[in-house]
């Protein structure tokens, strides 16, 4: 039996994923409250599904520790706040895949089992990003440069802090 650990603060999604993977024959543990890397490593799972924004934590902060302790485990980052900078950072830290919510259950399952090419829903090569998408990516890049500090990012972008906060609350433009 394959063991999976799911870390997501969306309790409804967490329950759904636990139920769906259990039906598929996985042994599943789930965390919806703050957790430590050592707690996740102690699970000795063969796969980890981590939410990017988890309570006041970042799923990215768990990747390097899990990868070091359990190099054979699959680590998949899942987020509703996707950006190129966080995708690159997750992969650099050791994530095997990066999925954007909402995501199909089959895509998650394929990513966790190592069939990531079939699971990705990348835009067609050469696709041109809209102005809204470019703005979102730029904001995410500058936010990452300022380690998530909203005030510094707003000053750097030349916009009011509240305007930036409203933009960040929205989902990535399609």
mmCIF file of C-alpha atoms in Angstrom:
data_model
loop_
_atom_site.group_PDB
_atom_site.id
_atom_site.type_symbol
_atom_site.label_atom_id
_atom_site.label_comp_id
_atom_site.label_asym_id
_atom_site.label_seq_id
_atom_site.Cartn_x
_atom_site.Cartn_y
_atom_site.Cartn_z
ATOM 1 C CA UNK A 1 0.000 0.000 0.000
ATOM 2 C CA UNK A 2 1.306 3.444 -0.943
ATOM 3 C CA UNK A 3 1.375 6.057 1.812
ATOM 4 C CA UNK A 4 0.413 9.683 1.069
ATOM 5 C CA UNK A 5 0.541 12.791 3.261
ATOM 6 C CA UNK A 6 -1.694 15.713 2.246
ATOM 7 C CA UNK A 7 -1.076 19.167 3.728
ATOM 8 C CA UNK A 8 -3.822 21.690 2.921
ATOM 9 C CA UNK A 9 -5.676 24.202 5.096
ATOM 10 C CA UNK A 10 -8.843 23.854 2.985
ATOM 11 C CA UNK A 11 -10.540 21.233 5.158
ATOM 12 C CA UNK A 12 -13.223 20.354 2.586
ATOM 13 C CA UNK A 13 -10.578 19.713 -0.075
ATOM 14 C CA UNK A 14 -8.456 17.784 2.417
ATOM 15 C CA UNK A 15 -11.364 15.486 3.347
ATOM 16 C CA UNK A 16 -12.189 14.953 -0.331
ATOM 17 C CA UNK A 17 -8.601 14.073 -1.219
ATOM 18 C CA UNK A 18 -8.279 11.702 1.741
ATOM 19 C CA UNK A 19 -11.500 9.949 0.766
ATOM 20 C CA UNK A 20 -10.657 9.722 -2.963
ATOM 21 C CA UNK A 21 -7.107 8.442 -2.421
ATOM 22 C CA UNK A 22 -8.284 5.975 0.243
ATOM 23 C CA UNK A 23 -10.756 4.532 -2.260
ATOM 24 C CA UNK A 24 -7.848 4.149 -4.714
ATOM 25 C CA UNK A 25 -5.975 2.046 -2.127
ATOM 26 C CA UNK A 26 -3.640 4.687 -0.669
ATOM 27 C CA UNK A 27 -2.955 4.974 3.050
ATOM 28 C CA UNK A 28 -3.561 8.717 3.615
ATOM 29 C CA UNK A 29 -2.715 11.147 6.419
ATOM 30 C CA UNK A 30 -3.886 14.735 6.280
ATOM 31 C CA UNK A 31 -2.934 17.962 8.008
ATOM 32 C CA UNK A 32 -5.086 21.090 8.022
ATOM 33 C CA UNK A 33 -3.397 22.788 10.989
ATOM 34 C CA UNK A 34 0.199 24.070 11.285
ATOM 35 C CA UNK A 35 2.741 21.271 11.152
ATOM 36 C CA UNK A 36 6.528 20.872 11.255
ATOM 37 C CA UNK A 37 8.849 19.262 8.734
ATOM 38 C CA UNK A 38 9.832 16.638 11.315
ATOM 39 C CA UNK A 39 6.167 15.628 11.746
ATOM 40 C CA UNK A 40 5.823 15.170 7.982
ATOM 41 C CA UNK A 41 9.089 13.236 7.722
ATOM 42 C CA UNK A 42 8.031 10.971 10.605
ATOM 43 C CA UNK A 43 5.136 9.788 8.430
ATOM 44 C CA UNK A 44 7.702 8.081 6.141
ATOM 45 C CA UNK A 45 5.328 8.508 3.184
ATOM 46 C CA UNK A 46 6.133 7.621 -0.396
ATOM 47 C CA UNK A 47 4.304 10.764 -1.612
ATOM 48 C CA UNK A 48 3.570 14.240 -0.249
ATOM 49 C CA UNK A 49 0.954 16.674 -1.595
ATOM 50 C CA UNK A 50 1.703 20.132 -0.196
ATOM 51 C CA UNK A 51 -0.322 23.333 -0.424
ATOM 52 C CA UNK A 52 1.746 26.439 -1.227
ATOM 53 C CA UNK A 53 -0.108 28.679 1.232
ATOM 54 C CA UNK A 54 -0.837 26.556 4.278
ATOM 55 C CA UNK A 55 -2.219 28.518 7.232
ATOM 56 C CA UNK A 56 0.645 30.919 8.032
ATOM 57 C CA UNK A 57 3.188 28.537 6.560
ATOM 58 C CA UNK A 58 4.473 27.894 3.068
ATOM 59 C CA UNK A 59 4.483 24.380 1.679
ATOM 60 C CA UNK A 60 7.766 25.244 -0.017
ATOM 61 C CA UNK A 61 9.441 25.380 3.404
ATOM 62 C CA UNK A 62 8.873 21.615 3.829
ATOM 63 C CA UNK A 63 10.277 20.472 0.489
ATOM 64 C CA UNK A 64 14.033 20.583 1.142
ATOM 65 C CA UNK A 65 13.755 18.794 4.499
ATOM 66 C CA UNK A 66 11.520 16.059 3.085
ATOM 67 C CA UNK A 67 13.736 15.648 0.022
ATOM 68 C CA UNK A 68 16.861 15.346 2.194
ATOM 69 C CA UNK A 69 15.317 12.815 4.614
ATOM 70 C CA UNK A 70 13.283 10.855 2.048
ATOM 71 C CA UNK A 71 14.933 11.235 -1.376
ATOM 72 C CA UNK A 72 12.706 8.595 -3.006
ATOM 73 C CA UNK A 73 9.424 10.272 -1.995
ATOM 74 C CA UNK A 74 7.365 12.118 -4.602
ATOM 75 C CA UNK A 75 6.687 15.725 -3.602
ATOM 76 C CA UNK A 76 3.940 17.634 -5.392
ATOM 77 C CA UNK A 77 3.173 21.304 -4.726
ATOM 78 C CA UNK A 78 -0.443 22.374 -5.264
ATOM 79 C CA UNK A 79 -1.641 25.969 -5.175
ATOM 80 C CA UNK A 80 -4.441 28.332 -6.051
ATOM 81 C CA UNK A 81 -1.881 31.161 -6.212
ATOM 82 C CA UNK A 82 0.343 29.941 -9.011
ATOM 83 C CA UNK A 83 3.178 32.002 -10.393
ATOM 84 C CA UNK A 84 6.285 31.282 -12.371
ATOM 85 C CA UNK A 85 8.532 32.371 -9.494
ATOM 86 C CA UNK A 86 6.911 30.009 -6.962
ATOM 87 C CA UNK A 87 6.923 27.155 -9.483
ATOM 88 C CA UNK A 88 10.644 27.640 -10.124
ATOM 89 C CA UNK A 89 11.352 27.941 -6.404
ATOM 90 C CA UNK A 90 9.392 24.760 -5.613
ATOM 91 C CA UNK A 91 11.272 22.775 -8.256
ATOM 92 C CA UNK A 92 14.637 24.189 -7.141
ATOM 93 C CA UNK A 93 13.835 23.106 -3.580
ATOM 94 C CA UNK A 94 13.129 19.572 -4.798
ATOM 95 C CA UNK A 95 9.435 19.320 -5.735
ATOM 96 C CA UNK A 96 8.663 16.780 -8.431
ATOM 97 C CA UNK A 97 5.635 18.644 -9.772
ATOM 98 C CA UNK A 98 3.660 21.871 -9.371
ATOM 99 C CA UNK A 99 -0.102 21.879 -9.920
ATOM 100 C CA UNK A 100 -2.510 24.800 -10.068
ATOM 101 C CA UNK A 101 -5.901 24.620 -8.338
ATOM 102 C CA UNK A 102 -8.511 23.815 -9.375
ATOM 103 C CA UNK A 103 -6.928 20.597 -10.558
ATOM 104 C CA UNK A 104 -8.426 17.332 -11.737
ATOM 105 C CA UNK A 105 -8.105 14.382 -9.352
ATOM 106 C CA UNK A 106 -6.554 12.250 -12.101
ATOM 107 C CA UNK A 107 -3.884 14.906 -12.679
ATOM 108 C CA UNK A 108 -2.995 14.842 -8.969
ATOM 109 C CA UNK A 109 -2.856 11.060 -8.961
ATOM 110 C CA UNK A 110 -0.646 11.011 -12.079
ATOM 111 C CA UNK A 111 1.707 13.604 -10.575
ATOM 112 C CA UNK A 112 1.997 11.611 -7.338
ATOM 113 C CA UNK A 113 2.732 8.367 -9.148
ATOM 114 C CA UNK A 114 5.380 9.901 -11.379
ATOM 115 C CA UNK A 115 3.429 10.306 -14.595
ATOM 116 C CA UNK A 116 3.797 14.081 -14.425
ATOM 117 C CA UNK A 117 3.913 14.704 -18.169
ATOM 118 C CA UNK A 118 0.353 13.504 -18.569
ATOM 119 C CA UNK A 119 -0.747 15.467 -15.512
ATOM 120 C CA UNK A 120 0.416 18.926 -16.475
ATOM 121 C CA UNK A 121 -1.906 21.363 -18.131
ATOM 122 C CA UNK A 122 0.745 23.677 -19.506
ATOM 123 C CA UNK A 123 -0.375 26.244 -22.067
ATOM 124 C CA UNK A 124 0.600 25.605 -25.650
ATOM 125 C CA UNK A 125 4.179 26.469 -26.523
ATOM 126 C CA UNK A 126 4.572 30.002 -27.770
ATOM 127 C CA UNK A 127 1.297 31.130 -26.180
ATOM 128 C CA UNK A 128 1.224 34.861 -25.489
ATOM 129 C CA UNK A 129 0.338 35.949 -21.969
ATOM 130 C CA UNK A 130 -2.370 38.563 -21.510
ATOM 131 C CA UNK A 131 -1.606 41.881 -19.834
ATOM 132 C CA UNK A 132 -3.328 40.668 -16.653
ATOM 133 C CA UNK A 133 -1.223 37.488 -16.623
ATOM 134 C CA UNK A 134 1.988 39.466 -17.158
ATOM 135 C CA UNK A 135 1.061 41.836 -14.334
ATOM 136 C CA UNK A 136 0.313 38.880 -12.024
ATOM 137 C CA UNK A 137 3.670 37.247 -12.826
ATOM 138 C CA UNK A 138 5.549 40.518 -12.276
ATOM 139 C CA UNK A 139 3.832 41.101 -8.924
ATOM 140 C CA UNK A 140 4.663 37.536 -7.821
ATOM 141 C CA UNK A 141 8.305 37.954 -8.865
ATOM 142 C CA UNK A 142 8.686 41.251 -6.961
ATOM 143 C CA UNK A 143 6.852 39.777 -3.944
ATOM 144 C CA UNK A 144 9.303 36.857 -3.915
ATOM 145 C CA UNK A 145 12.246 39.288 -4.105
ATOM 146 C CA UNK A 146 10.930 41.018 -0.972
ATOM 147 C CA UNK A 147 10.334 37.687 0.850
ATOM 148 C CA UNK A 148 6.554 38.241 0.885
ATOM 149 C CA UNK A 149 6.693 41.693 2.501
ATOM 150 C CA UNK A 150 3.594 43.469 1.137
ATOM 151 C CA UNK A 151 4.677 46.999 2.118
ATOM 152 C CA UNK A 152 8.117 46.722 0.502
ATOM 153 C CA UNK A 153 6.618 45.119 -2.601
ATOM 154 C CA UNK A 154 3.997 47.867 -2.932
ATOM 155 C CA UNK A 155 6.693 50.571 -2.623
ATOM 156 C CA UNK A 156 8.829 48.802 -5.206
ATOM 157 C CA UNK A 157 5.880 48.516 -7.615
ATOM 158 C CA UNK A 158 4.791 52.106 -7.004
ATOM 159 C CA UNK A 159 1.291 51.196 -5.840
ATOM 160 C CA UNK A 160 -0.690 51.559 -2.662
ATOM 161 C CA UNK A 161 -0.371 48.662 -0.211
ATOM 162 C CA UNK A 162 -4.146 48.054 -0.119
ATOM 163 C CA UNK A 163 -4.300 47.918 -3.921
ATOM 164 C CA UNK A 164 -1.569 45.288 -3.913
ATOM 165 C CA UNK A 165 -3.372 43.305 -1.216
ATOM 166 C CA UNK A 166 -6.587 43.297 -3.288
ATOM 167 C CA UNK A 167 -4.669 42.089 -6.346
ATOM 168 C CA UNK A 168 -3.040 39.307 -4.322
ATOM 169 C CA UNK A 169 -6.399 38.086 -3.024
ATOM 170 C CA UNK A 170 -7.548 37.417 -6.568
ATOM 171 C CA UNK A 171 -6.675 34.174 -8.343
ATOM 172 C CA UNK A 172 -4.144 34.074 -11.145
ATOM 173 C CA UNK A 173 -5.735 35.400 -14.372
ATOM 174 C CA UNK A 174 -6.606 32.708 -16.903
#
